[in-house]
XYZ file of C-alpha atoms in Angstrom:
437
model
C 0.133 0.251 -0.092
C 2.946 2.425 0.598
C 4.696 1.889 -2.739
C 1.118 2.497 -4.410
C 0.975 5.838 -2.467
C 4.727 6.811 -3.546
C 4.003 5.822 -7.058
C 0.755 7.734 -7.367
C 2.482 10.656 -5.524
C 5.731 10.250 -8.319
C 3.235 10.424 -11.226
C 1.376 13.188 -9.788
C 4.492 15.466 -9.199
C 6.038 14.170 -13.049
C 2.844 15.448 -14.576
C 2.859 18.776 -13.067
C 5.065 21.963 -14.403
C 8.211 21.986 -13.278
C 9.396 25.200 -11.488
C 9.994 27.671 -13.511
C 9.226 26.016 -16.807
C 7.239 27.698 -19.539
C 4.704 25.983 -20.608
C 3.918 26.644 -24.435
C 0.016 26.271 -25.636
C 0.604 23.270 -27.250
C 2.097 22.005 -23.966
C -1.401 23.037 -22.131
C -3.480 21.716 -24.762
C -1.732 18.399 -24.533
C -1.539 17.908 -21.048
C -5.451 18.938 -20.452
C -6.420 16.264 -23.497
C -4.430 13.576 -21.322
C -6.038 14.617 -18.034
C -9.800 15.630 -18.757
C -12.377 13.375 -17.328
C -15.159 14.122 -19.747
C -13.032 13.080 -22.576
C -12.219 9.797 -20.966
C -15.739 8.992 -20.378
C -16.388 9.806 -24.093
C -13.909 7.260 -24.744
C -15.775 4.822 -22.806
C -18.757 5.557 -24.691
C -17.014 5.023 -27.890
C -16.078 1.690 -26.428
C -19.500 0.987 -25.534
C -20.970 1.647 -29.177
C -18.291 -0.618 -30.569
C -19.269 -3.472 -27.977
C -22.946 -2.990 -29.643
C -21.513 -3.227 -32.927
C -20.022 -6.762 -31.922
C -23.598 -7.785 -30.131
C -25.501 -6.706 -33.453
C -22.834 -9.005 -35.743
C -23.446 -11.605 -33.052
C -27.246 -11.524 -34.160
C -26.789 -13.365 -37.203
C -25.368 -16.389 -35.067
C -27.320 -18.983 -33.954
C -28.728 -19.378 -30.328
C -27.722 -22.583 -28.604
C -29.277 -23.818 -25.527
C -29.030 -27.108 -23.218
C -31.064 -28.354 -20.574
C -31.296 -31.593 -18.953
C -33.199 -33.093 -16.288
C -33.676 -36.245 -13.609
C -37.080 -36.863 -13.033
C -37.834 -37.461 -9.361
C -41.748 -38.188 -8.952
C -44.317 -38.033 -11.591
C -47.840 -39.082 -11.915
C -48.351 -42.803 -13.638
C -51.173 -43.290 -16.223
C -52.818 -46.206 -16.490
C -54.009 -48.178 -19.675
C -56.666 -51.326 -19.773
C -55.562 -53.663 -22.532
C -57.478 -56.579 -23.460
C -55.917 -59.615 -21.764
C -55.878 -63.489 -22.545
C -59.091 -65.085 -21.867
C -61.320 -62.071 -22.301
C -59.639 -60.694 -19.494
C -58.542 -56.313 -18.925
C -54.845 -55.806 -17.978
C -53.767 -52.499 -16.433
C -50.682 -51.240 -17.692
C -48.835 -48.308 -16.106
C -47.383 -45.943 -18.190
C -45.276 -42.805 -16.995
C -44.655 -39.675 -20.028
C -41.287 -38.900 -19.283
C -37.802 -40.387 -19.153
C -36.271 -40.391 -15.845
C -33.203 -39.246 -17.411
C -32.855 -36.760 -20.248
C -30.876 -33.739 -21.952
C -31.140 -32.011 -24.942
C -29.075 -29.438 -27.227
C -31.034 -27.197 -29.151
C -29.867 -24.261 -31.906
C -32.087 -21.884 -33.256
C -30.856 -19.513 -36.479
C -33.125 -16.676 -38.140
C -32.537 -16.876 -41.860
C -34.964 -13.792 -42.304
C -36.222 -10.999 -40.197
C -37.648 -8.449 -42.041
C -34.217 -6.658 -42.082
C -34.033 -6.408 -38.261
C -30.441 -7.716 -38.058
C -29.151 -5.671 -41.093
C -30.688 -2.344 -40.031
C -30.127 -3.005 -36.158
C -26.377 -3.398 -37.387
C -26.458 -0.210 -39.243
C -27.769 1.431 -36.475
C -25.018 0.241 -33.961
C -22.722 1.763 -36.355
C -24.228 5.059 -36.372
C -24.497 5.194 -32.899
C -20.656 5.020 -32.893
C -20.013 7.635 -35.410
C -21.992 9.811 -33.002
C -19.924 8.819 -30.198
C -16.942 9.321 -31.944
C -18.248 13.026 -33.028
C -19.145 13.792 -29.403
C -15.573 12.842 -28.594
C -14.433 15.368 -31.379
C -16.641 17.992 -30.118
C -15.436 17.582 -26.722
C -11.934 17.845 -27.793
C -12.454 20.885 -29.729
C -14.406 22.640 -26.550
C -11.133 21.815 -24.373
C -8.864 23.024 -26.911
C -10.910 26.141 -27.172
C -11.209 26.547 -23.732
C -7.628 25.913 -23.033
C -6.459 28.712 -25.887
C -8.741 31.422 -24.887
C -7.841 30.762 -20.770
C -4.077 30.956 -22.170
C -4.421 33.775 -24.000
C -5.842 35.357 -21.203
C -3.179 35.134 -19.197
C -1.112 36.154 -21.672
C -3.015 39.341 -22.157
C -3.708 39.925 -18.430
C -0.027 39.737 -17.564
C 0.976 42.201 -20.566
C -1.547 44.489 -19.176
C -0.330 44.036 -15.567
C 3.242 45.433 -16.614
C 1.745 48.053 -18.564
C -0.634 49.396 -15.433
C 2.452 48.970 -13.166
C 4.822 51.061 -15.382
C 1.974 53.886 -15.983
C 1.616 54.115 -11.959
C 5.448 54.532 -11.944
C 5.336 57.226 -14.996
C 2.477 59.080 -12.926
C 4.872 58.789 -9.364
C 7.278 60.255 -11.300
C 5.507 62.761 -12.398
C 3.751 63.526 -9.165
C 7.424 64.041 -7.662
C 8.539 66.330 -10.229
C 5.139 68.552 -10.197
C 6.028 68.537 -6.438
C 9.225 69.566 -6.909
C 8.212 72.397 -9.149
C 5.378 73.774 -6.820
C 7.721 73.862 -4.214
C 10.213 75.865 -6.282
C 7.014 78.132 -7.590
C 7.141 76.597 -11.261
C 4.115 74.762 -10.947
C 0.765 75.481 -9.381
C -1.414 74.331 -7.060
C -3.922 73.133 -9.604
C -0.840 71.252 -11.462
C -0.180 69.090 -8.096
C -3.551 68.183 -7.724
C -4.234 67.141 -10.903
C -0.691 65.133 -10.782
C -1.851 63.481 -7.605
C -5.496 62.685 -9.098
C -3.983 61.009 -12.260
C -1.571 58.483 -10.197
C -4.879 57.752 -7.618
C -6.654 56.902 -10.992
C -3.998 54.878 -12.002
C -3.535 52.850 -8.845
C -6.704 51.128 -9.055
C -6.163 50.286 -12.440
C -3.094 48.527 -11.769
C -4.728 46.582 -8.689
C -7.565 45.339 -11.216
C -4.942 44.735 -13.837
C -3.005 42.487 -10.928
C -6.356 40.609 -10.065
C -6.931 40.131 -13.277
C -3.531 38.251 -14.024
C -4.287 36.114 -10.912
C -7.571 35.424 -11.892
C -6.659 34.323 -15.194
C -3.831 31.884 -14.055
C -6.174 30.197 -11.952
C -8.617 29.724 -14.612
C -6.068 28.215 -16.836
C -4.924 26.091 -14.132
C -8.545 24.894 -13.348
C -8.760 23.973 -16.774
C -5.699 22.123 -17.037
C -6.643 20.287 -13.662
C -3.499 21.411 -11.616
C -3.666 22.394 -8.355
C -3.898 26.207 -7.538
C -0.444 25.854 -6.001
C 1.263 25.039 -8.906
C 3.729 26.970 -10.459
C 2.466 27.707 -13.820
C 4.442 29.911 -16.371
C 3.179 30.904 -19.633
C 4.739 32.762 -23.005
C 5.248 36.582 -22.233
C 3.592 37.536 -25.357
C 1.633 36.331 -28.342
C 2.338 34.417 -31.379
C 0.349 36.150 -34.010
C 0.670 34.816 -38.170
C -0.150 38.628 -39.434
C 0.481 36.959 -42.940
C -2.274 34.233 -42.710
C -4.243 34.364 -45.817
C -8.168 34.798 -45.149
C -10.185 31.880 -46.243
C -12.955 32.098 -48.391
C -16.720 31.703 -47.134
C -17.362 28.914 -49.475
C -14.324 27.118 -48.412
C -15.342 27.331 -44.744
C -18.704 26.630 -45.187
C -17.538 22.914 -47.099
C -15.070 22.443 -44.206
C -17.906 22.926 -41.565
C -20.359 20.425 -43.628
C -17.394 17.768 -43.288
C -16.206 18.535 -39.946
C -18.644 20.149 -37.784
C -19.874 17.939 -35.207
C -23.130 19.076 -34.351
C -23.829 18.689 -38.335
C -22.279 15.257 -38.580
C -24.147 14.244 -35.472
C -27.656 15.312 -37.088
C -26.782 13.587 -39.988
C -26.534 10.048 -38.198
C -29.317 10.791 -36.311
C -31.435 11.006 -39.574
C -29.852 8.014 -41.055
C -30.779 6.151 -37.797
C -34.429 7.078 -38.296
C -34.429 5.934 -41.242
C -32.812 2.610 -40.356
C -35.754 2.601 -37.647
C -38.154 3.420 -40.462
C -37.037 0.464 -42.265
C -37.386 -1.797 -39.476
C -40.703 -0.896 -38.930
C -41.623 -1.465 -42.601
C -40.020 -4.609 -42.110
C -42.408 -6.062 -39.410
C -44.942 -6.334 -42.509
C -42.965 -9.434 -43.707
C -42.605 -12.846 -42.351
C -39.803 -13.853 -40.312
C -38.102 -17.519 -40.996
C -36.384 -19.492 -38.647
C -34.388 -22.802 -38.691
C -34.427 -24.711 -35.491
C -32.887 -27.679 -34.652
C -32.976 -30.018 -31.612
C -30.799 -33.012 -30.488
C -31.218 -35.098 -27.100
C -30.949 -38.579 -25.335
C -32.743 -40.488 -22.387
C -33.433 -43.173 -20.601
C -35.436 -44.780 -18.034
C -32.926 -46.280 -15.715
C -29.384 -45.416 -15.198
C -27.959 -48.533 -15.979
C -29.379 -48.478 -19.414
C -28.217 -47.372 -22.754
C -28.950 -43.902 -23.995
C -31.877 -43.424 -26.515
C -31.245 -40.696 -29.221
C -34.052 -38.331 -30.709
C -33.724 -35.229 -32.801
C -35.426 -33.059 -34.995
C -35.025 -30.133 -37.510
C -37.528 -27.225 -38.046
C -38.522 -24.624 -40.370
C -40.713 -22.266 -39.167
C -42.395 -19.189 -40.534
C -44.198 -16.761 -38.612
C -46.164 -14.031 -40.181
C -47.915 -11.085 -38.048
C -50.774 -10.253 -40.129
C -52.267 -7.696 -37.809
C -51.244 -6.009 -34.830
C -53.933 -3.367 -34.338
C -52.406 0.145 -35.570
C -48.977 0.033 -33.873
C -47.060 -0.718 -37.334
C -48.682 2.057 -39.174
C -48.579 4.836 -36.429
C -44.993 4.046 -35.377
C -44.022 4.480 -39.144
C -46.281 7.711 -39.562
C -44.055 9.097 -36.278
C -40.855 8.197 -37.735
C -41.427 10.050 -40.725
C -42.379 13.163 -38.528
C -39.233 12.834 -36.689
C -37.377 12.617 -40.373
C -39.188 15.887 -40.871
C -38.130 17.166 -37.632
C -34.019 16.371 -38.086
C -34.284 17.659 -41.667
C -35.958 21.031 -40.768
C -33.437 21.091 -37.679
C -30.266 20.396 -40.018
C -31.271 22.746 -42.624
C -31.281 25.416 -39.716
C -28.025 24.700 -38.236
C -26.706 24.521 -41.837
C -27.735 28.219 -42.052
C -27.122 29.613 -38.650
C -23.922 27.796 -39.368
C -23.127 29.833 -42.664
C -24.327 33.145 -40.863
C -21.769 32.439 -37.956
C -19.139 31.879 -40.072
C -19.808 35.068 -42.080
C -19.625 36.500 -38.554
C -16.415 34.969 -37.591
C -14.827 35.882 -40.820
C -15.894 39.906 -40.442
C -14.417 39.456 -36.574
C -11.111 38.252 -37.759
C -10.982 40.949 -40.840
C -12.035 43.620 -38.284
C -9.171 42.282 -35.492
C -6.760 42.280 -38.825
C -7.245 45.446 -40.093
C -7.465 47.267 -35.891
C -4.049 45.623 -35.580
C -2.445 47.249 -38.467
C -4.012 50.435 -37.390
C -2.635 49.774 -33.723
C 0.827 48.917 -35.177
C 0.858 52.485 -37.022
C -0.543 54.092 -34.335
C 2.361 52.564 -32.044
C 5.031 53.581 -34.639
C 3.830 57.130 -34.236
C 3.738 56.875 -30.482
C 7.052 55.321 -30.569
C 8.289 58.359 -32.606
C 7.074 60.911 -30.540
C 8.476 59.269 -27.679
C 11.705 59.709 -29.559
C 11.282 62.957 -30.072
C 10.222 63.891 -26.684
C 13.415 62.022 -25.196
C 15.664 64.287 -27.763
C 13.912 67.437 -26.852
C 14.348 66.757 -23.153
C 17.971 66.091 -23.479
C 18.309 69.384 -25.572
C 16.264 71.307 -23.094
C 13.296 72.386 -25.087
C 10.929 69.557 -24.085
C 9.721 69.637 -20.249
C 9.840 66.297 -18.217
C 6.061 66.465 -17.470
C 5.902 66.404 -21.663
C 8.299 63.192 -21.715
C 6.461 61.497 -19.006
C 3.249 62.503 -21.335
C 4.853 60.956 -24.173
C 5.559 57.844 -22.150
C 2.147 57.375 -21.061
C 0.676 57.775 -24.879
C 3.260 55.232 -25.882
C 2.112 52.808 -23.133
C -1.633 53.386 -24.390
C -0.862 52.680 -27.392
C 0.869 49.590 -26.687
C -1.996 48.527 -25.061
C -4.366 49.019 -27.935
C -1.686 46.706 -30.064
C -1.767 43.973 -27.168
C -5.467 43.818 -27.557
C -5.771 44.087 -31.175
C -3.327 41.037 -30.820
C -5.304 39.224 -28.467
C -8.730 39.636 -30.495
C -6.910 38.380 -33.638
C -5.405 35.190 -31.995
C -9.204 34.770 -30.536
C -11.162 35.563 -33.644
C -9.046 32.796 -35.666
C -10.065 30.374 -32.440
C -13.535 30.729 -33.125
C -13.522 30.538 -36.880
C -11.474 27.357 -36.596
C -13.917 25.913 -34.157
C -17.064 26.924 -35.980
C -15.672 25.442 -39.263
C -14.931 22.197 -37.146
C -11.466 22.319 -37.572
C -9.741 23.449 -34.413
C -7.170 20.182 -34.778
C -7.239 20.475 -38.719
C -5.390 23.998 -38.930
C -3.773 22.941 -42.052
C -7.085 22.228 -43.704
C -6.949 26.075 -44.095
């Protein structure tokens, strides 16, 4: 028992992040997929569905049963037979042999399509289980990716908020010095204090946001709150990535979106059920055989007996069960068809929205890059002017704050672009197949 506890502890330690180790997005996704309980349960459901397929194949095999008995006590029948001299003789007869056993086999030759469509239904249900597993995997990948991006974004914003507080503290100290020298008014000092006091809550909020984002990522990964987890410090944005056409994405969604594929499989199952219901109007044919042996006393020889039968059963009338069942299945098929058309239409609209989100995020990122470049130039000019004495320290600090604000806009645009691509790929059902684009 002690060895088992130590082994479990060792596995847990190995699985957790090493101190100071940077976890990439790919590593976080792999860890989450390997340890997610819901995914493991989905895998078990796939195995259950595959077992149902084996059971459906088994319906083509004969059923075999064996039985045996020993008569302990039975009633005896008496028969009166003519005897010599016109007398009647009483003869006692039992109807069962004292010892007997039999082996029986039944093989359905025709069941109206029940076995065939039952097998196809089991295969369709396995496909549904696989699509539900794919959907769960994409949900995990999306959740981990979004949480990972949130941590990066919150970390960068936390650093900017700290830097803004530092700049405003320097600004306040400078204004105080100018005020003491009579170079700044009381209003200037109050404004510097107000700006600093406004920045401090923002810094606290950014710090709390980073901690919350990190705890959310740990929760999704399934690691303890005390685990030391370090993520990347910046976004990896592929700015040259081409934007796919709507028709290409729609084709990919029809082929890969789990919800669409599950609906199609459910529609197939209804068709199979309808075919089985129609098959109930047909007769069923069963081949049966029995072989047995029996004897009266244990010391006697066994007597053989066997029979082979071919039976036909035809349910000519079962009330209104069959026709109403077929009508209900037809209505269910109409429901699924309408749902399928509706989800396809909504998927097209959703893809258009996601495409527009990516397009807008790309354009905003380009605009923010230009804005950041201009803010950087402005900061360089302010620094040069300050060194030459033509720009005050206050103006230099304002330029630094402007640069930080532009940097915050750039960070937000990069975050939104990554998230937009993530949403687009999930809507198309290709979150694990990026090469399809």
